[in-house]
Structures are given as C-alpha cells and as structure tokens.
PDB file of C-alpha atoms in Angstrom:
ATOM      1  CA  MET Q 150     105.670  72.922 118.476  1.00  0.00           C
ATOM      2  CA  ASN Q 151     107.446  70.874 115.820  1.00  0.00           C
ATOM      3  CA  LEU Q 152     110.707  69.609 117.344  1.00  0.00           C
ATOM      4  CA  LEU Q 153     111.872  67.912 114.136  1.00  0.00           C
ATOM      5  CA  PRO Q 154     113.706  69.513 111.189  1.00  0.00           C
ATOM      6  CA  THR Q 155     111.584  69.940 108.058  1.00  0.00           C
ATOM      7  CA  ALA Q 156     114.226  70.689 105.392  1.00  0.00           C
ATOM      8  CA  THR Q 157     114.093  68.687 102.166  1.00  0.00           C
ATOM      9  CA  SER Q 158     117.075  67.195 100.340  1.00  0.00           C
ATOM     10  CA  THR Q 159     116.671  70.002  97.813  1.00  0.00           C
ATOM     11  CA  ASP Q 160     117.018  72.570 100.587  1.00  0.00           C
ATOM     12  CA  ILE Q 161     120.249  70.945 101.772  1.00  0.00           C
ATOM     13  CA  ARG Q 162     121.633  70.696  98.224  1.00  0.00           C
ATOM     14  CA  GLU Q 163     121.035  74.410  97.703  1.00  0.00           C
ATOM     15  CA  GLN Q 164     122.386  75.396 101.090  1.00  0.00           C
ATOM     16  CA  GLN Q 165     125.478  73.142 100.919  1.00  0.00           C
ATOM     17  CA  PRO Q 166     126.190  73.305 104.652  1.00  0.00           C
ATOM     18  CA  ARG Q 167     129.570  72.242 106.011  1.00  0.00           C
ATOM     19  CA  VAL Q 168     128.331  71.876 109.590  1.00  0.00           C
ATOM     20  CA  ALA Q 169     125.578  69.652 110.962  1.00  0.00           C
ATOM     21  CA  VAL Q 170     123.895  70.165 114.331  1.00  0.00           C
ATOM     22  CA  LEU Q 171     122.818  67.083 116.275  1.00  0.00           C
ATOM     23  CA  PRO Q 172     120.568  67.574 119.335  1.00  0.00           C
ATOM     24  CA  VAL Q 173     121.139  64.932 122.006  1.00  0.00           C
ATOM     25  CA  GLY Q 174     118.692  64.755 124.886  1.00  0.00           C
ATOM     26  CA  SER Q 175     117.367  62.091 127.214  1.00  0.00           C
ATOM     27  CA  PHE Q 176     114.157  60.397 128.270  1.00  0.00           C
ATOM     28  CA  GLU Q 177     114.122  60.841 132.035  1.00  0.00           C
ATOM     29  CA  GLN Q 178     112.018  62.103 134.905  1.00  0.00           C
ATOM     30  CA  HIS Q 179     111.744  65.850 135.426  1.00  0.00           C
ATOM     31  CA  GLY Q 180     109.451  66.016 138.425  1.00  0.00           C
ATOM     32  CA  HIS Q 181     105.683  66.077 138.127  1.00  0.00           C
ATOM     33  CA  TYR Q 182     105.385  69.213 135.936  1.00  0.00           C
ATOM     34  CA  LEU Q 183     107.903  68.669 133.114  1.00  0.00           C
ATOM     35  CA  PRO Q 184     107.790  65.742 130.665  1.00  0.00           C
ATOM     36  CA  LEU Q 185     110.247  62.887 130.316  1.00  0.00           C
ATOM     37  CA  VAL Q 186     111.259  64.380 126.976  1.00  0.00           C
ATOM     38  CA  THR Q 187     112.383  67.693 128.538  1.00  0.00           C
ATOM     39  CA  ASP Q 188     116.100  67.437 127.745  1.00  0.00           C
ATOM     40  CA  THR Q 189     115.418  66.368 124.172  1.00  0.00           C
ATOM     41  CA  ALA Q 190     112.935  69.199 123.704  1.00  0.00           C
ATOM     42  CA  ILE Q 191     115.440  71.743 125.014  1.00  0.00           C
ATOM     43  CA  ALA Q 192     118.232  70.396 122.787  1.00  0.00           C
ATOM     44  CA  CYS Q 193     115.876  70.646 119.791  1.00  0.00           C
ATOM     45  CA  ILE Q 194     114.805  74.167 120.743  1.00  0.00           C
ATOM     46  CA  ILE Q 195     118.439  75.270 120.947  1.00  0.00           C
ATOM     47  CA  GLY Q 196     119.176  73.491 117.677  1.00  0.00           C
ATOM     48  CA  LYS Q 197     116.340  75.313 115.934  1.00  0.00           C
ATOM     49  CA  GLU Q 198     117.598  78.672 117.233  1.00  0.00           C
ATOM     50  CA  ILE Q 199     120.982  77.840 115.729  1.00  0.00           C
ATOM     51  CA  ALA Q 200     119.607  76.609 112.405  1.00  0.00           C
ATOM     52  CA  ASP Q 201     117.482  79.733 112.030  1.00  0.00           C
ATOM     53  CA  SER Q 202     120.597  81.926 112.322  1.00  0.00           C
ATOM     54  CA  TYR Q 203     123.536  79.980 110.891  1.00  0.00           C
ATOM     55  CA  PRO Q 204     124.199  77.946 107.698  1.00  0.00           C
ATOM     56  CA  VAL Q 205     123.993  74.501 109.289  1.00  0.00           C
ATOM     57  CA  GLN Q 206     122.016  71.325 108.716  1.00  0.00           C
ATOM     58  CA  LEU Q 207     119.799  70.567 111.696  1.00  0.00           C
ATOM     59  CA  LEU Q 208     119.457  66.834 112.352  1.00  0.00           C
ATOM     60  CA  PRO Q 209     116.687  65.018 114.219  1.00  0.00           C
ATOM     61  CA  PRO Q 210     117.498  64.361 117.884  1.00  0.00           C
ATOM     62  CA  VAL Q 211     118.920  61.425 119.756  1.00  0.00           C
ATOM     63  CA  THR Q 212     116.047  61.037 122.204  1.00  0.00           C
ATOM     64  CA  ILE Q 213     117.326  58.401 124.648  1.00  0.00           C
ATOM     65  CA  ALA Q 214     120.791  58.658 126.200  1.00  0.00           C
ATOM     66  CA  CYS Q 215     122.602  58.125 129.524  1.00  0.00           C
ATOM     67  CA  SER Q 216     120.091  58.708 132.335  1.00  0.00           C
ATOM     68  CA  HIS Q 217     120.984  55.880 134.709  1.00  0.00           C
ATOM     69  CA  GLU Q 218     121.035  58.159 137.763  1.00  0.00           C
ATOM     70  CA  HIS Q 219     117.305  58.830 137.256  1.00  0.00           C
ATOM     71  CA  GLU Q 220     116.070  55.269 136.960  1.00  0.00           C
ATOM     72  CA  ALA Q 221     114.501  55.230 140.432  1.00  0.00           C
ATOM     73  CA  TRP Q 222     111.539  57.044 138.807  1.00  0.00           C
ATOM     74  CA  PRO Q 223     108.990  55.437 136.471  1.00  0.00           C
ATOM     75  CA  GLY Q 224     109.315  56.230 132.791  1.00  0.00           C
ATOM     76  CA  THR Q 225     113.064  56.876 132.623  1.00  0.00           C
ATOM     77  CA  VAL Q 226     114.834  54.919 129.858  1.00  0.00           C
ATOM     78  CA  SER Q 227     118.590  54.820 129.215  1.00  0.00           C
ATOM     79  CA  ILE Q 228     121.100  53.466 126.751  1.00  0.00           C
ATOM     80  CA  SER Q 229     124.715  52.689 127.582  1.00  0.00           C
ATOM     81  CA  ALA Q 230     127.533  55.155 127.068  1.00  0.00           C
ATOM     82  CA  ARG Q 231     129.076  52.816 124.476  1.00  0.00           C
ATOM     83  CA  THR Q 232     125.818  52.784 122.513  1.00  0.00           C
ATOM     84  CA  LEU Q 233     125.628  56.574 122.527  1.00  0.00           C
ATOM     85  CA  VAL Q 234     129.238  56.750 121.323  1.00  0.00           C
ATOM     86  CA  ALA Q 235     128.437  54.318 118.510  1.00  0.00           C
ATOM     87  CA  VAL Q 236     125.421  56.363 117.426  1.00  0.00           C
ATOM     88  CA  ILE Q 237     127.471  59.576 117.271  1.00  0.00           C
ATOM     89  CA  GLU Q 238     130.259  57.847 115.335  1.00  0.00           C
ATOM     90  CA  ASP Q 239     127.781  56.401 112.829  1.00  0.00           C
ATOM     91  CA  VAL Q 240     126.155  59.806 112.337  1.00  0.00           C
ATOM     92  CA  ARG Q 241     129.549  61.420 111.762  1.00  0.00           C
ATOM     93  CA  SER Q 242     130.512  58.778 109.211  1.00  0.00           C
ATOM     94  CA  SER Q 243     127.255  59.238 107.324  1.00  0.00           C
ATOM     95  CA  LEU Q 244     127.666  63.024 107.308  1.00  0.00           C
ATOM     96  CA  LEU Q 245     131.166  62.704 105.888  1.00  0.00           C
ATOM     97  CA  ARG Q 246     129.876  60.516 103.064  1.00  0.00           C
ATOM     98  CA  SER Q 247     127.277  63.174 102.271  1.00  0.00           C
ATOM     99  CA  GLY Q 248     129.889  65.931 102.181  1.00  0.00           C
ATOM    100  CA  ILE Q 249     129.420  67.538 105.610  1.00  0.00           C
ATOM    101  CA  PRO Q 250     132.760  67.450 107.467  1.00  0.00           C
ATOM    102  CA  LYS Q 251     131.892  69.214 110.725  1.00  0.00           C
ATOM    103  CA  LEU Q 252     129.476  68.372 113.550  1.00  0.00           C
ATOM    104  CA  VAL Q 253     128.189  70.262 116.575  1.00  0.00           C
ATOM    105  CA  ILE Q 254     126.543  68.156 119.272  1.00  0.00           C
ATOM    106  CA  VAL Q 255     123.892  70.130 121.156  1.00  0.00           C
ATOM    107  CA  ASN Q 256     123.689  68.351 124.497  1.00  0.00           C
ATOM    108  CA  GLY Q 257     120.532  68.840 126.547  1.00  0.00           C
ATOM    109  CA  HIS Q 258     121.397  66.402 129.357  1.00  0.00           C
ATOM    110  CA  GLY Q 259     124.248  66.940 131.808  1.00  0.00           C
ATOM    111  CA  GLY Q 260     124.533  63.202 132.439  1.00  0.00           C
ATOM    112  CA  ASN Q 261     125.776  62.539 128.901  1.00  0.00           C
ATOM    113  CA  TYR Q 262     129.350  62.830 130.165  1.00  0.00           C
ATOM    114  CA  VAL Q 263     130.731  60.592 127.448  1.00  0.00           C
ATOM    115  CA  LEU Q 264     130.048  63.231 124.790  1.00  0.00           C
ATOM    116  CA  SER Q 265     133.057  65.192 126.013  1.00  0.00           C
ATOM    117  CA  ASN Q 266     135.291  62.214 125.264  1.00  0.00           C
ATOM    118  CA  VAL Q 267     133.680  61.769 121.845  1.00  0.00           C
ATOM    119  CA  VAL Q 268     134.557  65.354 120.967  1.00  0.00           C
ATOM    120  CA  GLN Q 269     138.044  65.098 122.461  1.00  0.00           C
ATOM    121  CA  GLU Q 270     138.916  62.010 120.407  1.00  0.00           C
ATOM    122  CA  ALA Q 271     137.315  63.283 117.201  1.00  0.00           C
ATOM    123  CA  ASN Q 272     139.540  66.367 117.133  1.00  0.00           C
ATOM    124  CA  VAL Q 273     142.928  64.652 117.405  1.00  0.00           C
ATOM    125  CA  ASP Q 274     143.724  65.362 113.747  1.00  0.00           C
ATOM    126  CA  GLY Q 275     142.114  68.798 113.653  1.00  0.00           C
ATOM    127  CA  PRO Q 276     138.902  70.505 114.767  1.00  0.00           C
ATOM    128  CA  CYS Q 277     135.818  68.844 113.324  1.00  0.00           C
ATOM    129  CA  VAL Q 278     133.430  68.344 116.264  1.00  0.00           C
ATOM    130  CA  SER Q 279     132.256  70.745 118.964  1.00  0.00           C
ATOM    131  CA  LEU Q 280     130.065  70.274 122.028  1.00  0.00           C
ATOM    132  CA  PHE Q 281     127.473  72.962 122.690  1.00  0.00           C
ATOM    133  CA  PRO Q 282     126.612  74.563 125.029  1.00  0.00           C
ATOM    134  CA  LEU Q 283     129.771  74.445 127.126  1.00  0.00           C
ATOM    135  CA  SER Q 284     129.688  75.352 130.820  1.00  0.00           C
ATOM    136  CA  SER Q 285     130.821  78.861 129.912  1.00  0.00           C
ATOM    137  CA  ASP Q 286     127.981  79.186 127.384  1.00  0.00           C
ATOM    138  CA  TRP Q 287     125.418  78.120 129.990  1.00  0.00           C
ATOM    139  CA  GLN Q 288     126.871  80.488 132.576  1.00  0.00           C
ATOM    140  CA  ARG Q 289     126.748  83.413 130.154  1.00  0.00           C
ATOM    141  CA  ALA Q 290     123.153  82.521 129.333  1.00  0.00           C
ATOM    142  CA  ARG Q 291     122.255  82.427 133.022  1.00  0.00           C
ATOM    143  CA  ASP Q 292     123.789  85.859 133.488  1.00  0.00           C
ATOM    144  CA  ASP Q 293     122.149  87.283 130.373  1.00  0.00           C
ATOM    145  CA  GLY Q 294     118.798  85.789 131.363  1.00  0.00           C
ATOM    146  CA  GLY Q 295     118.902  87.294 134.844  1.00  0.00           C
ATOM    147  CA  LEU Q 296     118.479  83.927 136.549  1.00  0.00           C
ATOM    148  CA  VAL Q 297     118.338  83.937 140.335  1.00  0.00           C
ATOM    149  CA  SER Q 298     119.739  80.448 140.928  1.00  0.00           C
ATOM    150  CA  ASP Q 299     123.237  79.165 140.198  1.00  0.00           C
ATOM    151  CA  LYS Q 300     124.248  76.168 138.084  1.00  0.00           C
ATOM    152  CA  HIS Q 301     124.927  73.832 141.016  1.00  0.00           C
ATOM    153  CA  GLY Q 302     121.745  74.585 142.920  1.00  0.00           C
ATOM    154  CA  ASP Q 303     119.586  74.577 139.795  1.00  0.00           C
ATOM    155  CA  MET Q 304     120.641  71.198 138.481  1.00  0.00           C
ATOM    156  CA  HIS Q 305     117.456  69.498 137.307  1.00  0.00           C
ATOM    157  CA  ALA Q 306     113.913  70.618 136.390  1.00  0.00           C
ATOM    158  CA  GLY Q 307     114.684  74.018 137.840  1.00  0.00           C
ATOM    159  CA  GLU Q 308     114.707  77.666 136.845  1.00  0.00           C
ATOM    160  CA  ILE Q 309     116.582  77.435 133.562  1.00  0.00           C
ATOM    161  CA  GLU Q 310     114.889  74.360 132.087  1.00  0.00           C
ATOM    162  CA  THR Q 311     111.422  75.500 133.101  1.00  0.00           C
ATOM    163  CA  SER Q 312     112.075  79.008 131.761  1.00  0.00           C
ATOM    164  CA  ILE Q 313     113.176  77.714 128.355  1.00  0.00           C
ATOM    165  CA  LEU Q 314     110.050  75.589 128.030  1.00  0.00           C
ATOM    166  CA  LEU Q 315     107.744  78.344 129.303  1.00  0.00           C
ATOM    167  CA  HIS Q 316     109.026  80.494 126.456  1.00  0.00           C
ATOM    168  CA  ALA Q 317     109.448  77.993 123.606  1.00  0.00           C
ATOM    169  CA  ALA Q 318     107.029  75.158 124.426  1.00  0.00           C
ATOM    170  CA  PRO Q 319     104.631  76.262 127.200  1.00  0.00           C
ATOM    171  CA  ASP Q 320     102.250  73.376 126.482  1.00  0.00           C
ATOM    172  CA  LEU Q 321     104.891  71.024 127.885  1.00  0.00           C
ATOM    173  CA  VAL Q 322     104.831  72.686 131.330  1.00  0.00           C
ATOM    174  CA  ARG Q 323     102.180  71.437 133.733  1.00  0.00           C
ATOM    175  CA  GLU Q 324     100.905  73.083 136.900  1.00  0.00           C
ATOM    176  CA  GLY Q 325     102.881  72.816 140.106  1.00  0.00           C
ATOM    177  CA  TYR Q 326     106.322  74.134 139.204  1.00  0.00           C
ATOM    178  CA  GLU Q 327     105.763  77.221 141.342  1.00  0.00           C
ATOM    179  CA  ASP Q 328     105.843  75.099 144.518  1.00  0.00           C
ATOM    180  CA  ALA Q 329     108.441  72.479 143.578  1.00  0.00           C
ATOM    181  CA  ASP Q 330     111.751  74.066 144.694  1.00  0.00           C
ATOM    182  CA  HIS Q 331     114.231  71.658 146.271  1.00  0.00           C
ATOM    183  CA  ASP Q 332     117.844  72.084 147.410  1.00  0.00           C
ATOM    184  CA  GLY Q 333     119.751  68.854 146.839  1.00  0.00           C
ATOM    185  CA  GLY Q 334     122.813  69.860 148.823  1.00  0.00           C
ATOM    186  CA  ALA Q 335     126.398  68.952 147.924  1.00  0.00           C
ATOM    187  CA  ARG Q 336     125.571  65.655 146.120  1.00  0.00           C
ATOM    188  CA  GLN Q 337     129.184  64.422 146.030  1.00  0.00           C
ATOM    189  CA  PHE Q 338     128.091  60.786 145.519  1.00  0.00           C
ATOM    190  CA  LEU Q 339     125.471  61.404 142.845  1.00  0.00           C
ATOM    191  CA  LEU Q 340     127.078  58.974 140.410  1.00  0.00           C
ATOM    192  CA  THR Q 341     127.271  56.301 143.112  1.00  0.00           C
ATOM    193  CA  ARG Q 342     123.893  56.688 144.782  1.00  0.00           C
ATOM    194  CA  GLY Q 343     121.790  58.273 142.045  1.00  0.00           C
ATOM    195  CA  MET Q 344     119.349  61.184 142.158  1.00  0.00           C
ATOM    196  CA  SER Q 345     117.001  59.455 144.590  1.00  0.00           C
ATOM    197  CA  ALA Q 346     119.546  59.902 147.383  1.00  0.00           C
ATOM    198  CA  TYR Q 347     119.157  63.674 147.107  1.00  0.00           C
ATOM    199  CA  THR Q 348     115.547  64.281 146.101  1.00  0.00           C
ATOM    200  CA  GLU Q 349     112.212  62.560 146.603  1.00  0.00           C
ATOM    201  CA  SER Q 350     110.406  64.615 143.960  1.00  0.00           C
ATOM    202  CA  GLY Q 351     113.071  64.219 141.280  1.00  0.00           C
ATOM    203  CA  VAL Q 352     113.668  67.984 141.314  1.00  0.00           C
ATOM    204  CA  ILE Q 353     116.913  69.666 142.306  1.00  0.00           C
ATOM    205  CA  GLY Q 354     116.498  73.341 141.563  1.00  0.00           C
ATOM    206  CA  TYR Q 355     114.264  76.387 141.756  1.00  0.00           C
ATOM    207  CA  PRO Q 356     111.501  76.268 139.162  1.00  0.00           C
ATOM    208  CA  SER Q 357     109.491  78.858 141.126  1.00  0.00           C
ATOM    209  CA  TYR Q 358     111.829  81.519 139.686  1.00  0.00           C
ATOM    210  CA  ALA Q 359     111.133  80.480 136.096  1.00  0.00           C
ATOM    211  CA  THR Q 360     109.577  82.876 133.576  1.00  0.00           C
ATOM    212  CA  ALA Q 361     109.106  82.848 129.816  1.00  0.00           C
ATOM    213  CA  GLU Q 362     111.042  86.129 129.599  1.00  0.00           C
ATOM    214  CA  LYS Q 363     114.097  84.505 131.183  1.00  0.00           C
ATOM    215  CA  GLY Q 364     113.803  81.578 128.795  1.00  0.00           C
ATOM    216  CA  LYS Q 365     113.762  83.896 125.795  1.00  0.00           C
ATOM    217  CA  ALA Q 366     116.865  85.730 127.013  1.00  0.00           C
ATOM    218  CA  VAL Q 367     118.688  82.458 127.719  1.00  0.00           C
ATOM    219  CA  LEU Q 368     118.042  81.204 124.191  1.00  0.00           C
ATOM    220  CA  GLU Q 369     119.148  84.488 122.638  1.00  0.00           C
ATOM    221  CA  SER Q 370     122.383  84.321 124.614  1.00  0.00           C
ATOM    222  CA  LEU Q 371     123.015  80.757 123.452  1.00  0.00           C
ATOM    223  CA  ARG Q 372     122.261  81.722 119.861  1.00  0.00           C
ATOM    224  CA  LEU Q 373     124.941  84.392 119.978  1.00  0.00           C
ATOM    225  CA  SER Q 374     127.437  82.126 121.765  1.00  0.00           C
ATOM    226  CA  PHE Q 375     127.221  79.557 118.998  1.00  0.00           C
ATOM    227  CA  SER Q 376     129.241  81.703 116.601  1.00  0.00           C
ATOM    228  CA  ALA Q 377     132.393  81.059 118.669  1.00  0.00           C
ATOM    229  CA  HIS Q 378     131.949  77.333 118.087  1.00  0.00           C
ATOM    230  CA  LEU Q 379     131.895  77.860 114.330  1.00  0.00           C
ATOM    231  CA  ASP Q 380     135.073  79.891 114.695  1.00  0.00           C
ATOM    232  CA  ALA Q 381     136.681  77.066 116.678  1.00  0.00           C
ATOM    233  CA  LEU Q 382     135.782  74.686 113.848  1.00  0.00           C
ATOM    234  CA  ALA Q 383     137.314  77.106 111.325  1.00  0.00           C
ATOM    235  CA  GLU Q 384     133.906  77.691 109.786  1.00  0.00           C
TER     236      GLU Q 384
END
C-alpha cells in the first residue's frame, strides 16, 4: 500500500484546496506483530480516506514524534515536543505562503499530547487548525465498528489498531496477534514510569478481537466524522 500522497502540483492548482491534512504518527514498538511504523501508517490511512472524500490537500506524514514512554523497547525513536511543535509551525507557515489557510492534523499516536496545545494556540484569532480524530470521533468509531474493548483497556496495539491494519494494510500484520491480549490496569503513572511498568510485551489491549470488517467500519465512521471538523473551520 502506498502511504504517501501522489498528487502533482498541477492537481493542487486545479483543485485549489483551502484545507491541508497532515498525518502525524510515531516510530515506536507495537508488540511483536505490528510494525514500528503502525501509528504513522494508521494516520496515513485515515488521511487517505479523508482526501478521497473531501477537497483537501493530503500531505506526507510526520513519521517520528513523541514516543518517550516506549523507549524501553528496541527500535523506538522519538523527537522532543518542542521539535514537533516547530515542525507543525513550519508546515503551517509554508501552507499559508502557498495559499492554504487551514490545517487538520491527523494524529495517529496518543502520546503526541503537545498537538492539542498547538491547535489551541493556533486558533486564538479564529479557527484555522483542527485536531482529528478527537476522543469523541474515536469513541463513535468504536461504537460504529462494533468493537468489544473500550478505549482505556485497548490502549496500544490492540483491537482498534490491529483491525484498521487488517483491513487497510494486512501485509503489515504479522502472526501472533490472536494470543497477545494484555490488561495494563489503571496505569496512573504511565508518564512517570513508562509503558514497561505496565506491560512486558509492549501490548496493552485486546488484539484477539480484531477483524478486517471492524477496521473497515471504523474508517468509514471516521470519514463521516471529518465533515464536522470542516464545519468547525468554517469550510
């Protein structure tokens, strides 16, 4: 599956979009059956669903972000929150110079907390940036997809992430997810102690419940939810 946008400058000139969509993922462990690039792949998959249905410019993803809580596992790479903020600000400035005033950040990694502050500050003088999906968008998608697990219990490499990839990028899913369920408990000191305090496998969730059919329904729900974000941006 091609996770990168393929539009030409001619396509963008003809389309004249007013909104750009920027997938932001991570490069972090997702157990032994999902790749390090999982969050980036999911953000790109959601971005493509959006770009196929709405008049937006899909941008290539930010592939490394804030994954410090996962660094007990080999392969995980992070950048600082200040670096991620700087990247988003530079992208926004470049978009403005090219005539695109609005931006939607499609966040595929829950640990990118700083993105909420980026959006909050950007909108002081009027709505121009939105963060997608919001918690309400994810919850609606879980309900529409018929997921068994809840958001807290299915935090990482679980039912929803595995389902999305089984539907949209099955080649990225390796064997073993059916037997990898793990309950990480309350996890109130996750930011202090990291993921390794709550899981040995790197998994907190229920991938055994994952199906491609659920993944398809989740993505369709998110596609429909996106229209409210355009409304919020007055687009």
